[in-house]
Coordinates of C-alpha atoms in Angstrom, one line a residue:
Chain A
M11 CA 0.0 0.0 0.0
S12 CA 1.5 3.4 -0.9
T13 CA 1.8 6.1 1.7
L14 CA -0.8 8.1 0.0
E15 CA -3.3 5.2 0.1
Q16 CA -2.4 4.7 3.8
A17 CA -3.1 8.4 4.5
V18 CA -6.4 8.2 2.7
D19 CA -7.3 5.2 4.7
L20 CA -6.4 6.8 7.9
D21 CA -8.5 9.8 6.9
H22 CA -11.5 7.6 6.4
A23 CA -11.0 6.0 9.8
I24 CA -10.9 9.5 11.4
V25 CA -14.0 10.7 9.6
A26 CA -15.8 7.5 10.6
R27 CA -14.9 8.0 14.2
R28 CA -16.1 11.6 14.2
T29 CA -19.4 11.0 12.4
G30 CA -20.4 8.4 14.8
P31 CA -22.1 5.1 13.8
S32 CA -19.1 3.4 15.3
L33 CA -19.4 5.4 18.5
N34 CA -19.5 2.5 21.0
L35 CA -21.5 2.4 24.2
P36 CA -18.9 3.1 26.8
A37 CA -17.8 6.2 24.9
L38 CA -21.4 7.3 24.7
I39 CA -21.9 6.9 28.4
R40 CA -18.7 8.7 29.1
R41 CA -19.8 11.6 26.9
A42 CA -23.2 11.7 28.5
L43 CA -21.6 11.8 32.0
V44 CA -19.4 14.7 31.0
Y45 CA -22.4 16.6 29.7
V46 CA -24.4 15.9 32.9
L47 CA -21.5 17.1 35.1
L48 CA -20.9 20.2 33.0
S49 CA -24.6 21.0 33.1
V50 CA -24.7 20.7 36.9
A51 CA -21.6 22.9 37.2
A52 CA -23.1 25.5 34.8
F53 CA -26.4 25.5 36.7
V54 CA -24.6 26.0 40.0
S55 CA -22.7 29.0 38.8
V56 CA -25.5 30.6 36.8
F57 CA -28.4 30.0 39.2
P58 CA -27.4 32.6 41.8
F59 CA -27.4 35.2 39.0
L60 CA -30.7 34.1 37.7
W61 CA -32.2 34.1 41.2
M62 CA -30.8 37.5 41.8
I63 CA -32.3 38.9 38.6
V64 CA -35.7 37.2 39.1
S65 CA -35.8 38.3 42.8
A66 CA -35.2 41.9 41.9
T67 CA -38.5 41.8 40.0
N68 CA -40.5 40.4 43.0
A69 CA -41.7 41.8 46.2
S70 CA -39.9 40.7 49.4
P71 CA -42.7 38.3 50.7
D72 CA -42.8 36.5 47.3
I73 CA -39.0 36.1 47.4
V74 CA -39.2 34.6 50.9
T75 CA -41.8 32.1 49.7
G76 CA -39.5 31.1 46.9
K77 CA -41.2 32.6 43.9
A78 CA -39.0 31.8 40.9
T79 CA -40.8 33.6 38.1
I80 CA -40.4 37.2 36.9
G81 CA -42.7 39.5 38.9
E82 CA -43.8 43.1 38.6
A83 CA -42.2 44.7 41.5
L84 CA -38.9 45.8 39.7
L85 CA -39.8 49.5 39.6
T86 CA -40.9 49.5 43.3
N87 CA -37.6 47.8 44.3
V88 CA -35.5 50.2 42.3
V89 CA -37.2 53.2 43.7
G90 CA -37.0 51.6 47.2
F91 CA -33.2 51.1 46.8
F92 CA -32.6 54.7 45.7
T93 CA -34.7 56.1 48.5
Q94 CA -33.3 53.9 51.2
V95 CA -29.6 54.5 50.4
D96 CA -27.5 57.4 49.2
A97 CA -26.6 55.6 46.0
P98 CA -24.3 58.2 44.4
R99 CA -22.3 58.5 47.6
I100 CA -21.8 54.8 48.1
F101 CA -21.0 54.1 44.5
W102 CA -18.5 56.9 44.5
N103 CA -16.9 55.4 47.7
S104 CA -16.7 51.9 46.2
A105 CA -15.5 53.2 42.8
F106 CA -12.8 55.4 44.4
L107 CA -11.5 52.7 46.6
A108 CA -11.5 50.1 43.9
I109 CA -9.9 52.2 41.2
V110 CA -7.3 54.0 43.3
G111 CA -6.6 50.8 45.3
T112 CA -6.1 48.9 42.0
L113 CA -3.9 51.5 40.5
L114 CA -1.7 51.8 43.5
T115 CA -1.5 48.0 44.1
L116 CA -0.5 47.5 40.4
A117 CA 2.1 50.3 40.5
V118 CA 3.8 49.0 43.7
S119 CA 3.4 45.3 43.3
S120 CA 4.3 45.0 39.6
L121 CA 7.4 47.1 40.3
A122 CA 8.3 44.8 43.1
G123 CA 7.7 41.6 41.1
Y124 CA 9.7 43.0 38.2
G125 CA 12.5 44.0 40.6
F126 CA 12.6 40.6 42.2
E127 CA 13.0 38.9 38.9
V128 CA 15.4 41.3 37.1
F129 CA 17.8 42.4 39.8
R130 CA 20.3 39.9 41.2
S131 CA 21.0 40.2 44.9
R132 CA 22.4 37.9 47.5
F133 CA 19.2 37.9 49.7
R134 CA 16.7 37.9 46.9
E135 CA 15.5 34.4 47.2
K136 CA 15.4 34.5 51.0
I137 CA 13.4 37.6 51.1
F138 CA 11.0 36.3 48.4
G139 CA 10.6 33.0 50.2
G140 CA 9.9 34.8 53.4
M141 CA 7.2 36.8 51.7
L142 CA 5.6 33.7 50.2
L143 CA 5.5 32.2 53.7
M144 CA 3.5 35.2 54.9
L145 CA 0.9 34.4 52.3
S146 CA -0.1 31.5 54.5
I147 CA -1.1 33.8 57.4
P148 CA -4.9 34.2 57.3
F149 CA -6.3 37.7 57.2
A150 CA -8.2 37.0 60.4
A151 CA -4.9 36.8 62.2
L152 CA -3.8 40.2 60.8
M153 CA -7.0 42.0 61.4
V154 CA -6.5 43.1 65.0
P155 CA -2.8 44.2 64.7
L156 CA -3.7 46.0 61.4
F157 CA -6.6 47.8 63.1
V158 CA -4.3 48.9 66.0
M159 CA -1.8 50.1 63.4
M160 CA -4.4 52.1 61.6
A161 CA -5.8 53.5 64.8
N162 CA -2.3 54.6 65.9
L163 CA -1.8 56.3 62.5
K164 CA -5.2 58.0 63.0
L165 CA -6.4 56.5 59.8
I166 CA -9.7 55.0 61.0
N167 CA -12.6 56.2 58.9
T168 CA -10.4 57.2 56.0
Y169 CA -10.0 55.8 52.5
A170 CA -6.3 55.3 53.2
A171 CA -7.0 52.8 55.9
I172 CA -8.6 50.6 53.3
I173 CA -6.2 51.2 50.4
L174 CA -2.8 51.1 52.2
P175 CA -2.7 47.5 53.6
G176 CA -3.4 46.1 50.1
I177 CA -0.9 48.0 48.0
A178 CA 2.0 45.6 48.5
S179 CA 0.1 42.4 47.6
I180 CA 2.3 39.4 47.9
F181 CA 0.1 37.5 45.5
I182 CA 0.4 40.2 42.9
I183 CA 4.1 40.5 43.4
F184 CA 4.4 36.8 43.0
Y185 CA 2.2 36.9 39.9
F186 CA 4.3 39.6 38.3
R187 CA 7.6 37.9 39.1
Q188 CA 6.4 34.8 37.4
A189 CA 5.2 36.8 34.4
T190 CA 8.5 38.7 34.2
K191 CA 10.3 35.4 33.7
A192 CA 8.9 35.5 30.2
F193 CA 10.0 39.1 29.6
P194 CA 13.0 38.8 27.3
H195 CA 16.1 40.1 29.0
E196 CA 17.6 41.2 25.7
L197 CA 14.9 43.8 25.6
R198 CA 16.3 45.4 28.7
D199 CA 19.8 45.2 27.2
A200 CA 18.6 46.8 24.0
A201 CA 16.9 49.6 26.0
R202 CA 20.0 50.2 28.1
I203 CA 22.1 50.6 24.9
D204 CA 19.4 52.9 23.6
G205 CA 20.1 55.1 26.6
L206 CA 17.1 54.3 28.9
K207 CA 17.5 54.4 32.7
E208 CA 16.0 51.6 34.7
W209 CA 12.8 53.4 35.5
Q210 CA 12.4 54.4 31.8
I211 CA 12.9 50.7 30.8
F212 CA 10.1 49.8 33.2
L213 CA 7.8 52.6 32.0
H214 CA 8.5 52.5 28.2
I215 CA 9.3 48.9 27.6
Y216 CA 8.1 46.6 30.3
L217 CA 4.7 48.2 30.9
P218 CA 3.5 48.2 27.3
V219 CA 5.0 44.7 26.6
M220 CA 3.3 43.2 29.6
R221 CA -0.1 44.8 29.1
S222 CA -1.9 41.4 29.1
T223 CA -0.4 40.6 32.5
Y224 CA -1.6 44.0 33.7
A225 CA -5.0 43.4 32.3
A226 CA -5.4 40.1 34.2
A227 CA -4.0 41.7 37.4
I228 CA -6.5 44.6 37.0
I229 CA -9.4 42.2 36.9
I230 CA -8.1 40.2 39.9
V231 CA -7.3 43.3 42.1
F232 CA -10.3 45.3 41.1
M233 CA -12.7 42.5 41.9
A234 CA -11.0 41.9 45.2
N235 CA -11.2 45.6 46.1
W236 CA -14.7 46.1 44.9
N237 CA -16.0 43.1 46.8
N238 CA -13.9 43.8 49.8
Y239 CA -16.1 43.5 52.9
L240 CA -14.5 42.5 56.1
W241 CA -11.7 45.1 56.3
P242 CA -13.9 48.1 55.3
L243 CA -16.4 46.8 57.8
I244 CA -13.8 47.1 60.5
V245 CA -12.1 50.4 59.7
L246 CA -15.1 52.4 58.4
Q247 CA -17.4 53.2 61.2
T248 CA -19.3 56.2 59.9
N249 CA -21.8 56.2 57.0
E250 CA -19.9 58.7 54.8
Q251 CA -17.3 56.3 53.6
K252 CA -19.4 53.1 53.4
T253 CA -19.1 51.0 50.3
I254 CA -21.8 49.1 48.4
T255 CA -20.9 45.8 50.0
L256 CA -21.3 47.2 53.4
V257 CA -24.6 49.0 52.5
I258 CA -26.1 45.8 51.1
Q259 CA -25.1 44.0 54.3
S260 CA -26.7 46.7 56.4
L261 CA -29.9 46.5 54.3
S262 CA -30.2 42.8 55.0
S263 CA -29.7 43.2 58.7
A264 CA -32.7 45.4 59.0
Y265 CA -35.6 44.2 61.1
Y266 CA -37.7 43.5 58.0
P267 CA -35.1 43.1 55.3
D268 CA -36.6 44.0 51.9
Y269 CA -35.0 41.3 49.7
G270 CA -36.3 42.9 46.5
V271 CA -34.4 46.1 47.3
I272 CA -31.3 44.1 48.3
M273 CA -31.4 42.2 45.0
V274 CA -31.5 45.5 43.1
G275 CA -28.4 46.6 45.1
T276 CA -26.7 43.3 44.4
I277 CA -27.3 43.6 40.6
L278 CA -25.9 47.2 40.6
A279 CA -22.9 46.0 42.7
T280 CA -22.2 43.2 40.2
L281 CA -22.2 45.4 37.1
P282 CA -18.8 47.1 37.3
T283 CA -16.9 43.8 37.7
L284 CA -18.8 42.4 34.8
V285 CA -18.0 45.4 32.6
I286 CA -14.3 45.3 33.6
F287 CA -14.2 41.6 33.0
F288 CA -15.8 41.7 29.5
V289 CA -13.7 44.7 28.4
L290 CA -10.4 43.0 29.5
Q291 CA -11.5 39.4 28.9
R292 CA -9.3 38.6 25.9
R293 CA -6.2 40.1 27.6
F294 CA -7.2 38.4 30.8
V295 CA -6.8 35.0 29.2
E296 CA -3.6 36.0 27.5
G297 CA -2.2 37.3 30.7
L298 CA -2.9 34.2 32.6
L299 CA -1.3 32.1 29.8
G300 CA 1.7 34.5 30.0
S301 CA 2.1 35.4 26.4
V302 CA 5.0 37.7 25.5
K303 CA 5.7 37.7 21.9
Chain B
M116 CA 36.9 56.7 14.0
S117 CA 37.4 54.0 16.5
G118 CA 39.3 50.9 17.2
L119 CA 39.3 49.0 20.5
R120 CA 42.1 48.1 22.9
L121 CA 41.6 45.5 25.6
R122 CA 44.3 45.0 28.2
G123 CA 44.2 42.2 30.8
V124 CA 40.4 42.2 30.8
T125 CA 38.8 39.7 33.1
K126 CA 35.3 38.9 34.3
S127 CA 34.1 36.9 37.3
F128 CA 30.6 36.0 38.3
G129 CA 31.1 35.4 42.0
S130 CA 34.0 33.0 42.3
V131 CA 33.6 31.8 38.7
K132 CA 36.1 33.4 36.3
V133 CA 34.7 33.4 32.8
I134 CA 37.1 35.8 31.1
K135 CA 40.6 35.0 32.2
G136 CA 42.7 37.9 30.9
V137 CA 42.2 39.1 27.4
D138 CA 44.5 41.3 25.5
L139 CA 43.3 42.4 22.1
D140 CA 43.6 45.2 19.6
V141 CA 41.0 45.9 17.0
A142 CA 41.8 48.4 14.3
D143 CA 39.4 51.1 13.1
K144 CA 36.9 49.8 10.4
E145 CA 38.0 46.2 11.0
F146 CA 35.5 43.3 10.9
V147 CA 36.5 41.1 13.9
V148 CA 34.8 37.8 14.6
F149 CA 34.9 36.2 18.1
V150 CA 34.4 32.5 17.6
G151 CA 34.5 29.6 19.9
P152 CA 32.4 26.8 21.3
S153 CA 29.5 27.6 23.6
G154 CA 30.6 28.7 27.1
C155 CA 33.9 30.0 25.9
G156 CA 33.1 33.6 27.0
K157 CA 32.7 35.2 23.6
S158 CA 29.3 36.6 24.3
T159 CA 30.3 37.8 27.7
L160 CA 33.3 39.6 26.2
L161 CA 31.0 41.3 23.7
R162 CA 28.6 42.3 26.5
M163 CA 31.5 43.7 28.4
I164 CA 32.5 45.8 25.4
A165 CA 28.8 46.9 25.1
G166 CA 28.8 47.9 28.8
L167 CA 26.0 45.4 29.7
E168 CA 28.4 43.5 31.9
S169 CA 31.0 45.2 34.2
V170 CA 34.7 44.7 33.7
T171 CA 36.1 42.9 36.8
A172 CA 39.7 43.9 36.0
G173 CA 41.8 45.3 33.2
E174 CA 41.2 48.1 30.8
L175 CA 38.8 48.5 27.9
H176 CA 39.4 51.4 25.5
I177 CA 37.1 52.3 22.7
G178 CA 38.8 54.8 20.5
D179 CA 41.1 56.6 22.9
K180 CA 38.8 56.6 25.8
L181 CA 38.8 54.3 28.8
M182 CA 35.3 52.9 28.8
N183 CA 35.3 50.5 31.8
D184 CA 32.6 52.5 33.7
V185 CA 30.9 54.4 30.9
D186 CA 27.2 53.9 30.4
P187 CA 26.3 51.6 27.4
S188 CA 24.5 54.4 25.6
R189 CA 27.6 56.6 25.8
R190 CA 30.2 54.2 24.4
G191 CA 29.5 54.9 20.7
I192 CA 28.3 51.4 20.2
A193 CA 25.2 49.7 18.9
M194 CA 24.3 46.1 19.3
V195 CA 22.3 43.6 17.3
F196 CA 21.0 40.7 19.4
Q197 CA 20.5 37.0 18.7
S198 CA 16.7 37.3 19.4
Y199 CA 16.7 40.7 17.6
A200 CA 15.2 42.3 20.8
L201 CA 12.8 44.5 18.9
Y202 CA 10.3 46.3 21.0
P203 CA 7.2 44.4 20.3
H204 CA 4.8 47.2 20.9
M205 CA 6.4 49.6 18.5
T206 CA 6.3 49.7 14.7
V207 CA 9.5 49.3 12.7
R208 CA 9.8 53.0 12.3
E209 CA 9.4 53.6 16.1
N210 CA 11.8 50.8 16.9
M211 CA 14.5 52.3 14.6
G212 CA 14.0 55.8 15.9
F213 CA 13.6 55.0 19.6
A214 CA 17.2 55.6 20.6
L215 CA 17.3 58.9 18.8
R216 CA 14.0 60.0 20.4
F217 CA 15.5 59.3 23.8
A218 CA 18.7 61.2 22.9
G219 CA 16.5 64.3 22.2
V220 CA 17.1 64.4 18.4
A221 CA 14.6 66.5 16.6
K222 CA 11.7 64.7 14.9
P223 CA 12.5 65.6 11.2
E224 CA 16.1 64.5 11.8
I225 CA 14.9 61.1 13.3
Q226 CA 12.6 60.7 10.3
R227 CA 15.5 61.4 7.9
Q228 CA 17.8 58.9 9.7
V229 CA 15.2 56.2 9.8
Q230 CA 14.4 56.7 6.1
E231 CA 18.1 56.5 5.2
A232 CA 18.6 53.2 7.2
A233 CA 15.4 51.8 5.7
R234 CA 16.7 52.5 2.3
I235 CA 20.0 50.8 2.9
L236 CA 18.2 47.8 4.3
E237 CA 15.3 47.8 1.9
L238 CA 12.8 48.1 4.7
E239 CA 10.8 51.1 3.4
P240 CA 7.6 49.1 2.7
L241 CA 7.7 47.7 6.2
L242 CA 8.1 50.8 8.3
D243 CA 4.6 50.9 9.7
R244 CA 4.4 47.2 10.6
L245 CA 4.8 45.7 14.1
P246 CA 7.7 43.3 14.6
R247 CA 5.3 40.3 14.9
A248 CA 4.1 40.9 11.4
L249 CA 7.7 40.4 10.0
S250 CA 9.6 37.3 9.0
G251 CA 12.8 36.3 10.8
G252 CA 15.0 37.8 8.1
Q253 CA 13.0 41.1 8.1
R254 CA 13.2 41.4 11.9
Q255 CA 17.0 40.9 11.7
R256 CA 17.2 43.7 9.1
V257 CA 15.2 45.9 11.4
A258 CA 17.5 45.1 14.3
I259 CA 20.4 46.1 12.1
G260 CA 18.6 49.2 11.0
R261 CA 18.0 50.2 14.6
A262 CA 21.8 49.9 15.1
I263 CA 22.6 51.9 12.0
V264 CA 20.5 55.0 12.8
R265 CA 22.6 55.6 15.9
H266 CA 25.7 55.9 13.7
P267 CA 27.9 54.0 16.2
E268 CA 31.6 53.9 16.0
V269 CA 31.5 50.2 16.8
F270 CA 28.8 47.7 15.8
L271 CA 28.4 44.7 18.0
F272 CA 26.7 41.6 16.7
D273 CA 25.8 38.7 19.1
E274 CA 25.1 35.6 17.0
P275 CA 22.7 37.5 14.8
L276 CA 22.1 34.8 12.2
S277 CA 21.6 31.8 14.4
N278 CA 17.8 32.1 14.5
L279 CA 17.5 32.1 10.7
D280 CA 17.2 29.2 8.4
A281 CA 20.2 28.0 6.4
E282 CA 19.3 29.7 3.2
L283 CA 18.5 33.0 4.7
R284 CA 21.7 32.8 6.8
V285 CA 23.8 32.7 3.7
H286 CA 21.9 35.6 2.2
M287 CA 22.2 37.7 5.4
R288 CA 25.9 36.9 5.6
I289 CA 26.4 38.4 2.2
E290 CA 24.3 41.4 3.2
L291 CA 26.4 41.9 6.3
A292 CA 29.6 41.9 4.3
R293 CA 28.1 44.4 1.9
L294 CA 26.9 46.5 4.8
H295 CA 30.4 46.6 6.3
K296 CA 31.7 47.9 3.0
E297 CA 29.0 50.6 2.9
L298 CA 29.1 51.7 6.5
K299 CA 32.9 51.6 7.0
T300 CA 32.8 51.1 10.7
T301 CA 34.4 48.7 13.1
I302 CA 32.3 45.5 13.6
I303 CA 32.7 43.0 16.3
Y304 CA 30.7 39.9 15.6
V305 CA 30.2 36.8 17.8
T306 CA 29.4 33.4 16.4
H307 CA 29.9 29.8 17.1
D308 CA 29.8 29.1 13.4
Q309 CA 33.3 28.9 12.0
V310 CA 31.9 29.3 8.4
E311 CA 30.5 32.7 9.3
A312 CA 33.8 33.6 10.9
M313 CA 35.8 32.5 7.9
T314 CA 33.6 34.3 5.4
L315 CA 33.0 37.6 7.2
A316 CA 36.1 38.4 9.2
D317 CA 39.1 40.5 8.5
K318 CA 40.4 39.1 11.7
I319 CA 39.2 36.1 13.7
V320 CA 39.6 35.8 17.5
V321 CA 39.4 32.1 18.6
L322 CA 38.3 31.9 22.2
R323 CA 38.2 28.9 24.6
D324 CA 37.5 28.8 28.3
G325 CA 37.8 32.6 28.7
I326 CA 41.2 33.0 27.0
I327 CA 42.2 33.8 23.4
E328 CA 43.7 30.8 21.7
Q329 CA 44.7 32.6 18.5
V330 CA 44.1 35.8 16.6
G331 CA 44.6 36.1 12.9
T332 CA 43.1 36.5 9.4
P333 CA 40.9 33.6 8.4
L334 CA 43.5 32.1 6.1
Q335 CA 46.3 32.5 8.7
L336 CA 44.2 30.5 11.2
Y337 CA 43.4 27.9 8.6
D338 CA 46.9 27.4 7.2
D339 CA 48.9 28.1 10.3
P340 CA 47.0 27.2 13.5
D341 CA 48.9 27.6 16.8
N342 CA 47.4 24.6 18.5
L343 CA 45.2 21.6 18.2
F344 CA 42.1 23.4 19.3
V345 CA 42.3 26.1 16.6
A346 CA 43.3 23.5 14.0
G347 CA 40.2 21.4 14.8
F348 CA 37.8 24.3 15.2
I349 CA 38.6 26.2 12.0
G350 CA 37.8 24.4 8.7
S351 CA 34.9 22.4 7.5
P352 CA 35.0 19.4 7.2
K353 CA 37.3 19.3 10.2
M354 CA 41.0 18.6 10.1
N355 CA 42.0 14.9 10.7
F356 CA 44.3 14.1 13.6
L357 CA 46.5 11.0 13.8
K358 CA 48.6 9.9 16.7
G359 CA 52.2 9.4 15.9
V360 CA 55.8 9.3 17.2
I361 CA 58.7 11.4 16.0
V362 CA 61.4 9.2 14.4
E363 CA 64.5 10.2 12.5
G364 CA 63.5 12.0 9.4
G365 CA 59.8 12.0 10.0
V366 CA 56.8 10.9 11.9
R367 CA 55.8 7.3 12.3
L368 CA 52.1 6.7 12.1
P369 CA 51.1 3.3 13.6
G370 CA 48.6 1.5 11.5
H371 CA 48.9 -0.8 8.5
G372 CA 52.6 -1.4 8.4
D373 CA 53.8 1.6 10.3
V374 CA 54.0 4.3 7.7
V375 CA 56.8 6.8 8.2
V376 CA 56.0 10.1 6.8
P377 CA 58.9 12.5 6.2
A378 CA 58.6 15.7 8.2
R379 CA 60.8 18.5 9.3
E380 CA 62.6 17.9 12.6
V381 CA 60.4 19.5 15.1
A382 CA 61.2 17.5 18.2
A383 CA 63.5 14.8 19.5
A384 CA 63.0 11.3 18.2
G385 CA 60.6 9.3 20.4
T386 CA 58.3 12.3 21.2
P387 CA 54.7 11.3 20.9
V388 CA 52.8 13.8 18.7
T389 CA 49.5 14.4 16.9
V390 CA 49.6 15.1 13.2
G391 CA 47.0 17.1 11.4
L392 CA 46.0 16.8 7.8
R393 CA 43.1 18.6 6.2
P394 CA 40.6 16.6 4.1
E395 CA 41.5 18.4 0.9
H396 CA 45.2 17.7 1.3
F397 CA 44.3 14.2 0.2
A398 CA 42.7 15.4 -3.0
Q399 CA 45.9 17.0 -4.3
G400 CA 47.9 13.7 -3.9
G401 CA 51.6 13.7 -3.3
P402 CA 54.6 11.5 -2.4
A403 CA 53.4 10.4 1.0
M404 CA 50.8 7.7 1.4
I405 CA 48.8 6.0 4.2
G406 CA 46.5 3.1 3.6
V407 CA 43.0 3.5 4.9
R408 CA 39.8 1.4 5.0
V409 CA 36.8 3.3 3.8
E410 CA 33.7 3.1 6.0
L411 CA 31.4 5.5 4.3
V412 CA 31.3 7.5 1.1
E413 CA 29.5 10.8 0.6
H414 CA 28.9 11.8 -3.0
L415 CA 28.3 15.5 -3.2
G416 CA 28.5 15.6 -7.0
G417 CA 31.4 18.0 -7.2
E418 CA 33.5 16.2 -4.6
T419 CA 33.4 12.8 -3.0
Y420 CA 34.3 12.5 0.7
A421 CA 35.4 9.2 2.1
Y422 CA 35.2 8.5 5.8
A423 CA 38.0 6.1 6.6
R424 CA 40.3 4.8 9.3
H425 CA 44.0 4.4 9.3
G426 CA 44.5 1.3 11.4
Q427 CA 42.9 2.1 14.8
S428 CA 42.7 5.8 14.1
E429 CA 39.7 8.0 14.6
L430 CA 37.4 8.3 11.6
M431 CA 39.1 10.5 9.1
T432 CA 37.5 12.6 6.4
L433 CA 39.3 12.5 3.0
A434 CA 38.5 14.5 -0.1
T435 CA 39.2 12.1 -2.9
N436 CA 39.3 14.3 -5.9
N437 CA 35.9 13.0 -6.8
A438 CA 36.6 9.3 -6.8
R439 CA 33.0 8.4 -7.8
D440 CA 33.6 4.6 -7.9
L441 CA 34.8 4.4 -4.3
A442 CA 32.6 2.3 -2.0
A443 CA 32.4 1.4 1.7
G444 CA 34.8 -1.4 2.6
D445 CA 37.4 -0.5 0.0
T446 CA 41.0 0.0 1.0
Y447 CA 42.2 3.3 -0.4
E448 CA 45.7 4.7 -0.8
A449 CA 45.4 8.2 0.6
R450 CA 48.2 10.3 -0.9
F451 CA 49.3 13.7 0.3
D452 CA 52.2 16.1 0.3
P453 CA 54.1 15.7 3.6
A454 CA 54.9 19.4 3.5
E455 CA 51.2 20.0 4.4
L456 CA 51.5 18.0 7.6
L457 CA 51.0 19.9 10.9
V458 CA 52.6 18.5 14.0
F459 CA 51.3 19.1 17.5
G460 CA 53.0 18.2 20.8
A461 CA 51.4 16.3 23.6
D462 CA 50.2 19.6 25.2
G463 CA 48.4 20.5 22.0
K464 CA 50.8 23.2 21.0
R465 CA 52.0 23.3 17.4
L466 CA 55.6 22.2 16.8
R467 CA 57.0 24.2 14.0

């Protein structure tokens, strides 16, 4: 048989396998099982969103009894939300904290990650290892000392109290150090010969080349900041600085919580992260795959 | 107008010494090639000249100036990297003009310089593309263009052709030779490919383990190597080496019937030596003869190479003056002119 004939034969075999009459029973069962599992997983992740949207259209008593169909109370709930809370104020608070916090975290942590990878020093690995160890300390153990620190610095009830502790994020430093391993060192050499100082290399070469990495980091940090609940709850004690997550929580701890209103708030709180994610989605995937071309 | 002068230059990384004292003079407008096996320190030496690695000890002059501690951008050099190192987020035009922009050169002047370099390298139609939309050869030309616009006194090339396919490599080699004629500047070029070294260089510097083994023109190194290493490294196919012993009036080569080849008296009788013979020396024929057993024959059309052993020797490569009827298993009388014979002592040094 010539190689061409063999190739044609092989082709037929592949086509036959794909088109299916020869799809045998165990394979069929395996495939069915996969679909069932994936469907369950999809349902589990999508259901809360559906429930949230459906509930926002129903009155609170209906929600409590488990009504799962679209209702007519959406307008009432929206009006209720905007009369019960100072929406512009709390969205401004949340947005300010999330945006400024994200920018500062990226600025500091990406610089640190870059530095850890690019500059050789005798203690580099020891310091880095020590930092990674600290990742294992749960936030609950840091809460009280951090609070005391903030109190001593007279930062309670300020934005700074929320932003500062997160700026040097060990996880983001680690993430950027890993990503920097794929940053070609010859680009640095070329830039040095072109006359750039270290900070100019970072700004003019590293930053634009690594934009996928930054996009992924923006999503991660922005979501964490936007959804941050525990720490703001501790350091923000007046209503002026409260964020959307805190406000939603306070709504649900009312004597008669209005779940319709709460669901409207939840939807509004979800939107910014959704927008950020969809805008940066393609870059997010690239960033996690670590593509430097 | 700028040559280079290196005096006692060394480089250590921690306790590891990678450059162990290099003295070298490079004349103005000379095309110098650093060649050697990987790990010999040739790239490190180039990076030291560029200022990307510090000089541990010794003096490095470019032109008349001591450059040991001068910033890379102020040494009057430009470098072309193996991976091209083009800025991926900038167009060809921006890549080429970047250094000038940073040096504060006026926009119209940058534009003019970039156009000029693009013309020399035939890059004009590609000026607005990003590097990722270019082929390997085009990227290489952009990298060279980026170096040209800076009008350096010394060009540094770090294995610039090793990422290209064989055909393109030959083409770019010719381009580089042409470019050197056109630009009339000093070029230092690092490669591990001795063919590139032979074809491009005015002067070859052979490095091994952080020291210079020999410096000379390509043909000097080819015809008159100082030691076994240079003899074996330069030339393709490689030089053949046979173990032998000095006897009166020549060298005895153990093998089929102990051939004694006449040679000049280079050492006392009884000294063990290695003799070197280039493959093509066998094509010319001559009065001396060794009998070999052919193990493999390569017909290239224009020439036929026989791979053969003399007794228990290493496999030798012989040019046969196109003996097309030669076959594996044949015994072959390999004839050569004993005057061509190179003799090396036990320490690898040439005995002249």
